[in-house]
Amino acid sequence: MIIALNHKSNLEKEEYLKYLEDFSTIKTNHHLIVCPSFINLGQSNPDKIHLGSQNVSTYNSGAHTGEISVQQLKSYQVEYTIVGHSERRQEQKESLKEIHQKIIQLQKYDITPILCIGETKKEREEGKVEEILEKELLSATEGLTKEQKEKMIIAYEPIWSIGTGLIPSNKDIKKTISFIKKILPNTKVLYGGSVTEENIDIIKTISIIDGYLLGGLSLKIEKLKMLLKKLD
Ligand code: PGA
């Protein structure tokens, strides 16, 4: 399974170095992707871990103060990039157009986009889950070839589930992931949102899930080890 670890804006310098030390004690056959904040990314050894970034600029390298270009990510051997996380869509007002541009940039440099999609609580209550996800998916993948679509990873993350401890029922997750796979038949789909070493027992029975995107849990190595053990 693919397990993407989204550190968000956590871990100061020394904490991250300690994290890497502890991380090196994990033994698993699952494909772990560490997505540290940009400032920690350069301290990671890409020969030892699969590295992901949490964002990329829509611009190429050049005069764009404060931006991190895809060329720079490539030079640090970044293999994956999270795109369109709901926190960025909300806090940075990241648009569908920007998300699409980022995916195009990444594909050019052979970095795998991990595209986050998901509905708000209100959208769910209004019965708009599929409508929202379809819009996000079609916009993000516009103009991509079949191979490019298959190379992406989709992370289905209900926005109301992120960091809240609330999770959709297995029936709902299965229905939604099946819907995503109908639009993108051979693309891997992860589930993200409040996954823990405890509730994994229930979620892991959904066989069509290809992996998980972990936020809070990604920072706790011992709990992460417990979760990985349950997935073996
Ligand atoms: P969470 O975050 O696991 O803390 O809910 C998931 C995410 O935002 O990717």
Coordinates of C-alpha atoms and ligand atoms in Angstrom, one line a residue, residues 6 8 85-87 116 157 161-164 192-195 213-217, ligand 1:
N6 CA 1.8 14.8 5.4
K8 CA 2.1 20.0 7.3
H85 CA -4.8 19.9 -0.2
S86 CA -8.0 21.4 1.2
E87 CA -6.0 23.5 3.6
C116 CA -6.3 15.8 -2.9
E157 CA -10.1 13.4 1.8
S161 CA -12.9 14.5 8.3
I162 CA -9.4 16.1 8.3
G163 CA -8.1 16.4 11.9
T164 CA -11.6 16.1 13.4
G192 CA -7.2 10.5 4.1
G193 CA -8.9 12.1 7.1
S194 CA -8.5 11.2 10.7
V195 CA -6.9 7.8 10.0
L213 CA -2.7 9.9 3.5
L214 CA -1.9 10.5 7.1
G215 CA -1.7 13.9 8.8
G216 CA -1.6 13.9 12.6
L217 CA -0.6 10.2 12.8
Ligands
PGA1 P1 -5.4 14.0 9.4 O1 -4.9 14.8 8.1 O2 -4.9 12.6 9.2 O3 -4.7 14.7 10.6 O4 -6.8 14.1 9.5 C1 -5.0 14.3 6.9 C2 -4.5 15.3 5.8 O5 -4.8 16.5 6.0 O6 -3.9 15.0 4.9

